[in-house]
Coordinates of C-alpha atoms in Angstrom, one line a residue:
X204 CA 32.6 21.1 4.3
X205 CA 30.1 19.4 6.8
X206 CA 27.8 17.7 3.9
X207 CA 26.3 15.8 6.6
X208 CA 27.6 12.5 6.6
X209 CA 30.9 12.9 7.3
X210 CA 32.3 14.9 4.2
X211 CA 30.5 12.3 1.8
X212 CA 28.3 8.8 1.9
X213 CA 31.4 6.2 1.1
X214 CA 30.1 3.0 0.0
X215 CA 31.2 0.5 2.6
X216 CA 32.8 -2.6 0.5
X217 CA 31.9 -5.0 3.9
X218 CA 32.2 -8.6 3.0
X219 CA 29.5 -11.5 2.9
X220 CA 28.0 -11.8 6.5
X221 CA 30.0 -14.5 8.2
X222 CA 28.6 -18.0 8.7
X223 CA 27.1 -20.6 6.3
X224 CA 24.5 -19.9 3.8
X225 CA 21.5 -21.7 6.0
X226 CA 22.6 -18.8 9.1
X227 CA 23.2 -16.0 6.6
X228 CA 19.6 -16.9 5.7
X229 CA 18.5 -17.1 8.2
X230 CA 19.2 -13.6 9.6
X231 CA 18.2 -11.6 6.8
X232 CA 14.9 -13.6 7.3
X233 CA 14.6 -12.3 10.9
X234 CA 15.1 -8.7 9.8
X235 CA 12.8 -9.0 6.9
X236 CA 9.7 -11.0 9.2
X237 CA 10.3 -7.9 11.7
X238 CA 9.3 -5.4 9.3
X239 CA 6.4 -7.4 7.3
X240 CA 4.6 -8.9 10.4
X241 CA 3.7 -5.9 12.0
X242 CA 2.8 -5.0 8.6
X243 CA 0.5 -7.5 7.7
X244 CA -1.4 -7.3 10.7
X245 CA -1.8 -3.5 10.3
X246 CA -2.9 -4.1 6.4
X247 CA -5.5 -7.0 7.3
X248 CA -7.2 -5.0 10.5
X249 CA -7.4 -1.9 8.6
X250 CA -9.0 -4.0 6.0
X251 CA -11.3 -5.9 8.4
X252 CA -12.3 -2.7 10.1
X253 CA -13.9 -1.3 6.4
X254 CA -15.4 -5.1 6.1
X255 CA -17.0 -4.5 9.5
X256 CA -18.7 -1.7 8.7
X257 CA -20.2 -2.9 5.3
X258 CA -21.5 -6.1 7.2
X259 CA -23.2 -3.4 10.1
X260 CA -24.8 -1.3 6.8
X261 CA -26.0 -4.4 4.8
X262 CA -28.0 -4.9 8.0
X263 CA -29.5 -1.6 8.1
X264 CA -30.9 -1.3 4.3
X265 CA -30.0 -3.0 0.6
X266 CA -29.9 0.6 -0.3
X267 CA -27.5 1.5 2.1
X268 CA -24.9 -1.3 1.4
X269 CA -25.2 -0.8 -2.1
X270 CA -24.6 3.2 -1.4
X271 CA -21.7 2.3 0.8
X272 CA -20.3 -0.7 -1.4
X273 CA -20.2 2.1 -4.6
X274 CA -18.2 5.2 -1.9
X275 CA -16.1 2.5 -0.8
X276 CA -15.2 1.0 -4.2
X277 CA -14.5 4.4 -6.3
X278 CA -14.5 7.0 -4.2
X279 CA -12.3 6.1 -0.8
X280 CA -10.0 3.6 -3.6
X281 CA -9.3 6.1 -5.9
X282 CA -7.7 8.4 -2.5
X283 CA -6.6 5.6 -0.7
X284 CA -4.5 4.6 -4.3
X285 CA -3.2 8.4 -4.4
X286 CA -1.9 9.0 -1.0
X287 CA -0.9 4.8 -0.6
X288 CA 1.3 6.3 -3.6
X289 CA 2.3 9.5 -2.9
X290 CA 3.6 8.5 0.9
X291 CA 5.7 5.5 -0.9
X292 CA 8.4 8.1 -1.2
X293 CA 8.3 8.7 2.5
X294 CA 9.1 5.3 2.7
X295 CA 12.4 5.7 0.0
X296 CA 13.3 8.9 1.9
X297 CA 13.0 7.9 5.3
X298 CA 14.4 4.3 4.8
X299 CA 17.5 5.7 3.5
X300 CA 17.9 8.6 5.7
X301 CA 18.2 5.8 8.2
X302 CA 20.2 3.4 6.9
X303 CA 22.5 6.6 6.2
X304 CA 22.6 7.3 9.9
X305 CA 20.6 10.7 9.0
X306 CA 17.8 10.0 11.7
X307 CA 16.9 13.3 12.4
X308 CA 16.2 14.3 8.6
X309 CA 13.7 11.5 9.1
X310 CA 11.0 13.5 10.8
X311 CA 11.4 16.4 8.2
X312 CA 10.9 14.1 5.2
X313 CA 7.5 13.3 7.4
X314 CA 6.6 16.9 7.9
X315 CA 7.1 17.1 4.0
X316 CA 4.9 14.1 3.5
X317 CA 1.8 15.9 5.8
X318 CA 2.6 18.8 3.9
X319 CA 2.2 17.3 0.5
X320 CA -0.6 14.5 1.2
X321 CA -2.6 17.2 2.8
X322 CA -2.7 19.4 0.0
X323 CA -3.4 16.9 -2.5
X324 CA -6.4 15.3 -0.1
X325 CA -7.9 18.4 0.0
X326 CA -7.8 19.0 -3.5
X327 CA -10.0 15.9 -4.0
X328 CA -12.6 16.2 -1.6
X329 CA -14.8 17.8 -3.9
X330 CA -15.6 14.0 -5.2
X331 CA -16.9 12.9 -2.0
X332 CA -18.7 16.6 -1.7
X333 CA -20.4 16.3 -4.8
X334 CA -21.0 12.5 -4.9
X335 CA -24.4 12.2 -5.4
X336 CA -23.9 14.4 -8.6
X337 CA -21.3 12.8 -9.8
X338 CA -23.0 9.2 -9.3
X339 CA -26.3 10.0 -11.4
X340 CA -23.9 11.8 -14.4
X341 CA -22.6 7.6 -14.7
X342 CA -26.3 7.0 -14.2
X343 CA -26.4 5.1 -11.1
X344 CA -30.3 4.9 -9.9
X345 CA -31.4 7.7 -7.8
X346 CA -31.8 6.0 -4.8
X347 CA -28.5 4.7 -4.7
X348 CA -27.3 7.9 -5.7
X349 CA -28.4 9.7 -3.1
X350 CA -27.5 7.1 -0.2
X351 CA -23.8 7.2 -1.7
X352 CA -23.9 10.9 -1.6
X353 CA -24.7 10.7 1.9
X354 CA -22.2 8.4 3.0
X355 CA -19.4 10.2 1.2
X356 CA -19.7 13.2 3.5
X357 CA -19.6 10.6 6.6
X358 CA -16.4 9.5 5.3
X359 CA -14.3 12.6 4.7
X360 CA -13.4 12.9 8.4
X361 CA -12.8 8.9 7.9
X362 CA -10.2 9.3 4.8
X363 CA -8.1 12.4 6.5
X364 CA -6.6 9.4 8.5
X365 CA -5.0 8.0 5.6
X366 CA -2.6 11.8 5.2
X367 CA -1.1 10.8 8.7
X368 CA -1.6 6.7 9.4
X369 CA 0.1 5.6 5.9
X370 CA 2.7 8.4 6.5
X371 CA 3.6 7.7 10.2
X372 CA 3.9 3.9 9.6
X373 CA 6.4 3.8 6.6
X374 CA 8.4 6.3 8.9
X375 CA 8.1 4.1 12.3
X376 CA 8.6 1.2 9.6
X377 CA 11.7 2.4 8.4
X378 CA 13.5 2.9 11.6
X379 CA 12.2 -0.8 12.6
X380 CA 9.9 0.6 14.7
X381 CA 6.7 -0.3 13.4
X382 CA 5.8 -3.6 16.2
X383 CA 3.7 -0.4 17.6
X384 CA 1.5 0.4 14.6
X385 CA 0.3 -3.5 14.4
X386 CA -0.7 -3.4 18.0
X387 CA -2.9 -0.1 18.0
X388 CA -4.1 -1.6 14.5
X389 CA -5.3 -4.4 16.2
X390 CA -6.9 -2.5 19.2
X391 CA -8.4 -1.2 16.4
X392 CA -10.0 -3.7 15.4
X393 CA -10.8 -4.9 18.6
X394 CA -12.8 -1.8 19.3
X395 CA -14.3 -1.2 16.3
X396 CA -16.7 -4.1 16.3
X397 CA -18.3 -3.2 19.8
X398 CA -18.4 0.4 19.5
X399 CA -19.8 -0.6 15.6
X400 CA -23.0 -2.6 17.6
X401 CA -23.1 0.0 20.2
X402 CA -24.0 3.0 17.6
X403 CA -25.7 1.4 14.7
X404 CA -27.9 -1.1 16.9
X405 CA -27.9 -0.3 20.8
X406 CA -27.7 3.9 20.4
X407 CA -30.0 3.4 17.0
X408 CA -27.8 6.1 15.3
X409 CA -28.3 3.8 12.2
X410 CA -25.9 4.4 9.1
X411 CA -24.7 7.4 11.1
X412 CA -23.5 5.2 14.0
X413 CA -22.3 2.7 11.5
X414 CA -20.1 5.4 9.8
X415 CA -19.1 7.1 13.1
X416 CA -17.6 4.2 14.4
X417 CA -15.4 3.7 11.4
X418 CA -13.7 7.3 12.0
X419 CA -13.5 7.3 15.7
X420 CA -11.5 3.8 15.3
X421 CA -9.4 4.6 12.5
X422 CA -8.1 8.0 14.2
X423 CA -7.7 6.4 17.3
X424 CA -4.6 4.5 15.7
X425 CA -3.4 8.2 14.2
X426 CA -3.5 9.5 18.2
X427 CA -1.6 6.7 19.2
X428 CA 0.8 7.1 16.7
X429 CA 1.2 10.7 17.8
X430 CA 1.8 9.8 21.1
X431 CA 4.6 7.3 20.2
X432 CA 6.2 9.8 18.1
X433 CA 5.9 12.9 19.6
X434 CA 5.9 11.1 23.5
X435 CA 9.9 10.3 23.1
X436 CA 9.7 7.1 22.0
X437 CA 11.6 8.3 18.7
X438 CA 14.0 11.0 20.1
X439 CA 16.9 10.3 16.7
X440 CA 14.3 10.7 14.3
X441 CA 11.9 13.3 15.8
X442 CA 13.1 16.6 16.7
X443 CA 9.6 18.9 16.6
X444 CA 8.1 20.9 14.0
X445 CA 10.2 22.7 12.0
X446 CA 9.9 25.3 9.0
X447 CA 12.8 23.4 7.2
X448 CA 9.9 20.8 6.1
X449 CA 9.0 23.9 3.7
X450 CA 11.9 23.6 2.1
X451 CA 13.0 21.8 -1.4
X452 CA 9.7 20.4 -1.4
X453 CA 9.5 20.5 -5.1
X454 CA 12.3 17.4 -5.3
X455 CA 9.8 15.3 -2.9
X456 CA 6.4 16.0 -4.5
X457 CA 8.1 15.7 -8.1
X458 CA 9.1 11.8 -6.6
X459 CA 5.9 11.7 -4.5
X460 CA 3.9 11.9 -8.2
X461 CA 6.4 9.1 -9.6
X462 CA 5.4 7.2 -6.5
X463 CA 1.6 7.4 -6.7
X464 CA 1.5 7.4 -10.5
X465 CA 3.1 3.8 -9.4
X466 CA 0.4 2.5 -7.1
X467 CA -2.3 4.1 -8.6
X468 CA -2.2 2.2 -12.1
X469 CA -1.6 -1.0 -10.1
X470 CA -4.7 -0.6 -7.7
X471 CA -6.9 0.6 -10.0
X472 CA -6.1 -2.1 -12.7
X473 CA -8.7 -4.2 -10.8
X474 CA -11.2 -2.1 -10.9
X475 CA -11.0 -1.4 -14.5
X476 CA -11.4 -5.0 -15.0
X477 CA -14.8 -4.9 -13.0
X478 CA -16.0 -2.5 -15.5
X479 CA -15.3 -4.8 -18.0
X480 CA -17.4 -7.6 -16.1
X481 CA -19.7 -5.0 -15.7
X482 CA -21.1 -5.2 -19.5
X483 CA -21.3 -8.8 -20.2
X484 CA -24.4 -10.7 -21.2
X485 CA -24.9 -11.9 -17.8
X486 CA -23.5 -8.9 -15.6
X487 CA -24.9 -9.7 -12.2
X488 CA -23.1 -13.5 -12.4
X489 CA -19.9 -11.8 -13.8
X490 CA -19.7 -8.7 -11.3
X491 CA -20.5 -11.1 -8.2
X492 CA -17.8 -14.3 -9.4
X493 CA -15.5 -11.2 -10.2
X494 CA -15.2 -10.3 -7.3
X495 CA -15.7 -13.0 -5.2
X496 CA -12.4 -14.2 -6.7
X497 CA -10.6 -10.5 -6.2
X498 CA -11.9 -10.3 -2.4
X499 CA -9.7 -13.8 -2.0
X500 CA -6.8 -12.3 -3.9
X501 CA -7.0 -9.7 -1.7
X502 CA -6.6 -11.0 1.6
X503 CA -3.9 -12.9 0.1
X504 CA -2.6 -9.2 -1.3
X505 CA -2.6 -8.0 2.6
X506 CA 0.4 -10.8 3.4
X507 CA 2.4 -9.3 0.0
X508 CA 2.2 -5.7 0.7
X509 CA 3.5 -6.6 4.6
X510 CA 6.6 -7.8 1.7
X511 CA 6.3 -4.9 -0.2
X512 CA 7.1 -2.8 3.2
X513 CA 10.0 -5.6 3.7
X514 CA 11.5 -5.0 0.7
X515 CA 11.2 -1.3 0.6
X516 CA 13.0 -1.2 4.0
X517 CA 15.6 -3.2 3.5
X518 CA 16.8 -2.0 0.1
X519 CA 16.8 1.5 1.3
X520 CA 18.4 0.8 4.5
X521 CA 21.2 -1.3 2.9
X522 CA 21.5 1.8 0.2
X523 CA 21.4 4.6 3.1
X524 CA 24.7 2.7 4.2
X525 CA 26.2 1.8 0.9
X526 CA 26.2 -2.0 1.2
X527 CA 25.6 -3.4 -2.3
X528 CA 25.9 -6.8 -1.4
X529 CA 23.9 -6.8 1.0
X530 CA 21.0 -5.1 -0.8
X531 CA 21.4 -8.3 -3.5
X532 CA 21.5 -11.0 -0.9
X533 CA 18.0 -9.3 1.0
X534 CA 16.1 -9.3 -2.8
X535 CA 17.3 -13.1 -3.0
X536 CA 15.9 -14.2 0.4
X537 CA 12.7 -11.5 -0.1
X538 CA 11.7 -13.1 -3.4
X539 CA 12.6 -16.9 -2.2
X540 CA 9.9 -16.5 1.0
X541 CA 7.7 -14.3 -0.4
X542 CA 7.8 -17.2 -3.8
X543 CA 7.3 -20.1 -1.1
X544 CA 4.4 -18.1 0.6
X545 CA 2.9 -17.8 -3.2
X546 CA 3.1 -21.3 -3.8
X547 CA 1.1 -22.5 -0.6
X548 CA -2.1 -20.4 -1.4
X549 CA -1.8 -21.9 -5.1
X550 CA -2.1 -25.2 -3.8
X551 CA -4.8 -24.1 -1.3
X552 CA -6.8 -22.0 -4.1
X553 CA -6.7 -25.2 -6.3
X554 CA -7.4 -27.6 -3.5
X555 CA -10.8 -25.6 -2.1
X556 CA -12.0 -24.4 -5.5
X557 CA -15.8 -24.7 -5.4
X558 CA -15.8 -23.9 -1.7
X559 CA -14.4 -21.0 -2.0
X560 CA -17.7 -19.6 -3.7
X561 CA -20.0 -20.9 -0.7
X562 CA -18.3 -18.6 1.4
X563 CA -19.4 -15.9 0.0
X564 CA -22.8 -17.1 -2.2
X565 CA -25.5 -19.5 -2.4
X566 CA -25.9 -18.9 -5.5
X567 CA -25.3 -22.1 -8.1
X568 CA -24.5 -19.9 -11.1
X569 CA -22.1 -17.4 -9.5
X570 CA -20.5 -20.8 -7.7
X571 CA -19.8 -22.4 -10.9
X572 CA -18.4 -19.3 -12.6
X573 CA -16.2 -18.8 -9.4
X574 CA -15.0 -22.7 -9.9
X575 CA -14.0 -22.1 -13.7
X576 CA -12.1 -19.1 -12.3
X577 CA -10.3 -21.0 -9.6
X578 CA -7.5 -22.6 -11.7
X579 CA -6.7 -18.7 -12.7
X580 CA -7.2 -17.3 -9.7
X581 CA -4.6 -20.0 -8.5
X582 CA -1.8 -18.3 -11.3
X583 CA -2.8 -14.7 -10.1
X584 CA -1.9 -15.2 -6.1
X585 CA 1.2 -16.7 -7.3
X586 CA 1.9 -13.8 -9.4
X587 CA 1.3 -11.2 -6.9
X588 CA 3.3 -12.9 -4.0
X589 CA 6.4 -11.7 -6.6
X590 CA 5.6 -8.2 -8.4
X591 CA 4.7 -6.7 -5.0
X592 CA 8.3 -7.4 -3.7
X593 CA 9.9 -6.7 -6.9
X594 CA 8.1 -3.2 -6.8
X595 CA 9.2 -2.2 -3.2
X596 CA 12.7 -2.7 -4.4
X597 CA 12.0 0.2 -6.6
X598 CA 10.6 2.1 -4.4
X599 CA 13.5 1.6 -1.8
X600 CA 16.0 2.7 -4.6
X601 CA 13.9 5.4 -5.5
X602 CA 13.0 4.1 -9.2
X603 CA 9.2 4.8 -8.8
X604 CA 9.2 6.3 -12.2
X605 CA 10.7 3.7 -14.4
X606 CA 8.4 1.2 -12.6
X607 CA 4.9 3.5 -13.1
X608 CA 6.2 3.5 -17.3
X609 CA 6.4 -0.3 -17.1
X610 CA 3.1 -0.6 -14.7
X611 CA 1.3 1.3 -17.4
X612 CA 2.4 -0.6 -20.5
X613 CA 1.6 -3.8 -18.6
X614 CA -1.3 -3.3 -17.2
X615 CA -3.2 -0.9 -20.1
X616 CA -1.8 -1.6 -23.1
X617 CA -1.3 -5.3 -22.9
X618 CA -4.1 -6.2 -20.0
X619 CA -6.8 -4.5 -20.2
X620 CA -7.2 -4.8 -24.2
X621 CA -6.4 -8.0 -24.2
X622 CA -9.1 -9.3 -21.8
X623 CA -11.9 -7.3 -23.3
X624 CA -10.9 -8.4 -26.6
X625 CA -11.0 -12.3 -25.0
X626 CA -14.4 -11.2 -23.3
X627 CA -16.1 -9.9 -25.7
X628 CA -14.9 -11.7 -28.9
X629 CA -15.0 -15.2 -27.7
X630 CA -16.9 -17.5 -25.4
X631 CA -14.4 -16.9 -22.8
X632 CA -16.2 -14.0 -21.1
X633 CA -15.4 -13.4 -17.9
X634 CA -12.7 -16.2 -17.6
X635 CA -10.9 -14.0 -20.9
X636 CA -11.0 -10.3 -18.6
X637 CA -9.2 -12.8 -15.9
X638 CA -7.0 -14.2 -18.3
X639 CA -6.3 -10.6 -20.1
X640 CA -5.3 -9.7 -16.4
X641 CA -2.9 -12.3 -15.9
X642 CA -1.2 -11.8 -18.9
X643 CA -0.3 -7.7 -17.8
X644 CA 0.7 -9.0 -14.5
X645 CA 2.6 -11.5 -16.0
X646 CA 4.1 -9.0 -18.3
X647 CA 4.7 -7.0 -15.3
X648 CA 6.8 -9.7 -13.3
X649 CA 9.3 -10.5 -15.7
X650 CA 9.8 -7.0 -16.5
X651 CA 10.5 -6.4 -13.0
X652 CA 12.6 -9.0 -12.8
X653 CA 14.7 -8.5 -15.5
X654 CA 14.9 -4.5 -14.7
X655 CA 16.3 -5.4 -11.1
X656 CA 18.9 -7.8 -12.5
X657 CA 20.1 -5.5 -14.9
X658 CA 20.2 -2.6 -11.9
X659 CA 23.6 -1.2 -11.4
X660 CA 23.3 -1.4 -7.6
X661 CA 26.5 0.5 -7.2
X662 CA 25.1 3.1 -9.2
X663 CA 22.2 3.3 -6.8
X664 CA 24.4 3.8 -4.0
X665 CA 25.8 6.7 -5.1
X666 CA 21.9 8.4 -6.4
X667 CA 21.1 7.3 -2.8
X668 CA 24.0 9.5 -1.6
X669 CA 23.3 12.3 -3.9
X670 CA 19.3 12.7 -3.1
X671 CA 20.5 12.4 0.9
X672 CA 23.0 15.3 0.5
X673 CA 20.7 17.1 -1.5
X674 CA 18.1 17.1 1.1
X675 CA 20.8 17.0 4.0
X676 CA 20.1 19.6 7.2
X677 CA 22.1 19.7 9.7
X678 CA 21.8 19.5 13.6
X679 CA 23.4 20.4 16.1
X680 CA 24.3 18.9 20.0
X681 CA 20.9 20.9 21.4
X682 CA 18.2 18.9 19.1
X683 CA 18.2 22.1 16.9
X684 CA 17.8 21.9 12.7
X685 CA 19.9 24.1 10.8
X686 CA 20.2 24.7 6.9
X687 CA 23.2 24.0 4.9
X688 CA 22.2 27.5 3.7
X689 CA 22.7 28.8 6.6

């Protein structure tokens, strides 16, 4: 019985890689920098390009920014969260499909991903529809109100890109393929800022110029990607459109809700937390030192998720081909660089402190709130230069589930009380949300690390060959896909 790899996936008991520990290193290093590079610099100019475009409306109006600041924030997070989720399990799918030697199942599991994101996009688009509605029912002014409502139609064409860019880059990523995706992201970039200038300013298209830009950029990356994929630069993995990606898509979106479930808690944690800040005596100094000190801890969280993708790819790889030992040694060298990474923006976050606020602010009070967080802020980059890595080796072994139970308990039932109950009840204010945030992530890292020591990695192996057989389609010598069923 043709099962599809080779009557059944046989764990392969290969030995430690030859060579000392410093080469062994050393390698695994290489393979793990050649997926998070291209990463990072795809994370950080897709970032950059929404950062452009809020600096373009903030010189158009205060209403504007404010509008766009409010889309950007709730809105285009709250998707971005779902379908950053939701794809994760293309990432689990693909990653072990490949290490499996399964390439051509790879472009079905995308298909299945389009399939799945799309629906679920569409499903939400009533928010950015109705946005002007929904902002005055949580009684934002009128003005604003109507500004946001405006922009959120401008950037439904904008968050469509998200169903095929997040999809197509953890399947390129997966193959080790994905050196193309950070250089259209930085053409991307590259474009964005003239043809930003161009519309808003030169062509005096205003916001709509400002907002037009941001779409015609972003799906410029998509096209590219299209081209790669569909141009024959992926002829194991991409075999045309196919039916098949119709079928036993209720195992995929059933780990697809596991996966965004996941991300989702973790994303919007943050934002919760802003809330918070949001009702303190002195809201406008909390909001603005809030997130003055989350906008650093981002950038920073650009370089961990280019990890995140490191770690997913290499655990499902080594899993596709049944290599346990392996698959310990890569979470070893993953946490011990991504750990060293963490430690140097500690030391920088102490060393700058104050500084860091008069990048962003003139203003005294904001600085000095922003200095008393610094120490903090310090603990929290450390933190997430480990949970990140620690949760794409779930996602690689396709344990999205167990990891979105421990995300909530973490993150809502021991950080979120605990920094409004050390906000509000004692003269910590905003410094106690921050604290009451460290403590879930906290919470969150030793969890993790104590559920991937006590993972049966064998175990996995053998899930890993059950979901791949389960899924399995066969092909034969003329490129064509053919059911097991038929």
């Amino acid at each position: 019985m043709d099962d599809g790899i080779n009557t059944k996936l046989i764990r392969r008991e290969e030995e430690e890689p030859e060579g000392d520990l410093k080469e062994r290193i050393w390698v695994e290093s290489k393979k793990i920098w050649r997926v998070a590079a291209p990463g990072i610099i795809a994370r950080v100019s897709s970032f950059g390009t929404l950062v452009v475009t809020q600096s373009f409306i903030g010189h158009i109006g205060a209403t504007e920014l404010a509008g766009y600041a409010l889309v950007q924030t709730l809105s285009v997070r709250l998707l971005n969260g779902i379908l950053l989720g939701m794809s994760s399990a293309t990432e689990t799918l693909c990653g072990q499909s490949f290490g499996a030697g399964q390439h051509h199942m790879m472009g079905i599991y995308l298909q299945r991903s389009w399939i799945i994101d799309l629906v679920t996009l569409t499903v939400f688009i009533p928010i950015f529809i109705f946005a002007t509605q929904i902002f005055r029912f949580l009684g934002e002014d009128e003005a604003i109100a109507k500004s946001g409502g405006y922009i959120s139609l401008w950037f439904i064409p904008f968050i469509y890109n998200f169903v095929f860019s997040l999809t197509l880059q953890m399947f390129l990523q997966a193959q080790l393929k994905n050196m193309v995706v950070a250089y259209l992201s930085a053409l991307q970039f590259a474009i964005h800022l003239p043809l930003s200038y161009l519309l808003t300013f030169k062509l005096n298209m205003g916001l709509a110029g400002a907002m037009l830009s941001l779409s015609v950029s972003s799906w410029l990356v998509v096209i590219g990607e299209f081209i790669y994929v569909f141009g024959g630069w992926c002829p194991l993995s991409w075999k045309g459109f196919t039916v098949l990606a119709f079928k036993d898509l209720y195992p995929v979106v059933k780990l697809s809700l596991n996966s965004g479930v996941m991300v989702c808690l973790e994303l919007w944690y943050n934002a919760v937390l802003v809330l918070l800040a949001g009702y303190m005596a002195n809201a406008e100094v909390a909001i603005s030192a809030f997130s003055i000190c989350l906008n650093v801890q981002g950038w920073e969280f650009m370089i961990s998720l280019g990890f995140l993708g490191a770690s997913v790819v290499r655990v499902a790889n080594e899993l596709g081909r049944g290599n346990t030992k392996a698959v310990k040694f890569s979470i070893k060298v993953l946490l011990g660089t991504s750990v060293t990474i963490g430690l140097f923006f500690f030391v920088l976050c102490l060393a700058l402190g104050r500084k860091l606020a008069y990048v962003f602010t003139d203003d005294e009070k904001v600085a000095d709130t922003v200095t008393d967080l610094s120490f903090l802020l310090s603990f929290s980059v450390l933190l997430n230069s480990i949970c990140p890595v620690l949760s794409g080796v779930a996602v690689g072994a396709g344990m999205q589930g167990a990891v979105a139970v421990v995300n909530l308990v973490c993150f809502y039932v021991i950080g979120v009380p605990l920094g409004a109950l050390l906000g509000y009840l004692t003269n910590l204010q905003v410094k106690g949300i921050w604290i009451g945030m460290i403590c879930g992530v906290f919470a969150q890292t030793i969890t993790l690390v104590y559920f991937t020591w006590k993972t049966d990695w064998d175990d996995q192996v053998k899930k890993a060959s059950e979901r791949l057989n389960k899924f399995y389609v066969r092909s034969n010598e003329d490129g064509e896909q053919i059911s097991n069923e038929s």
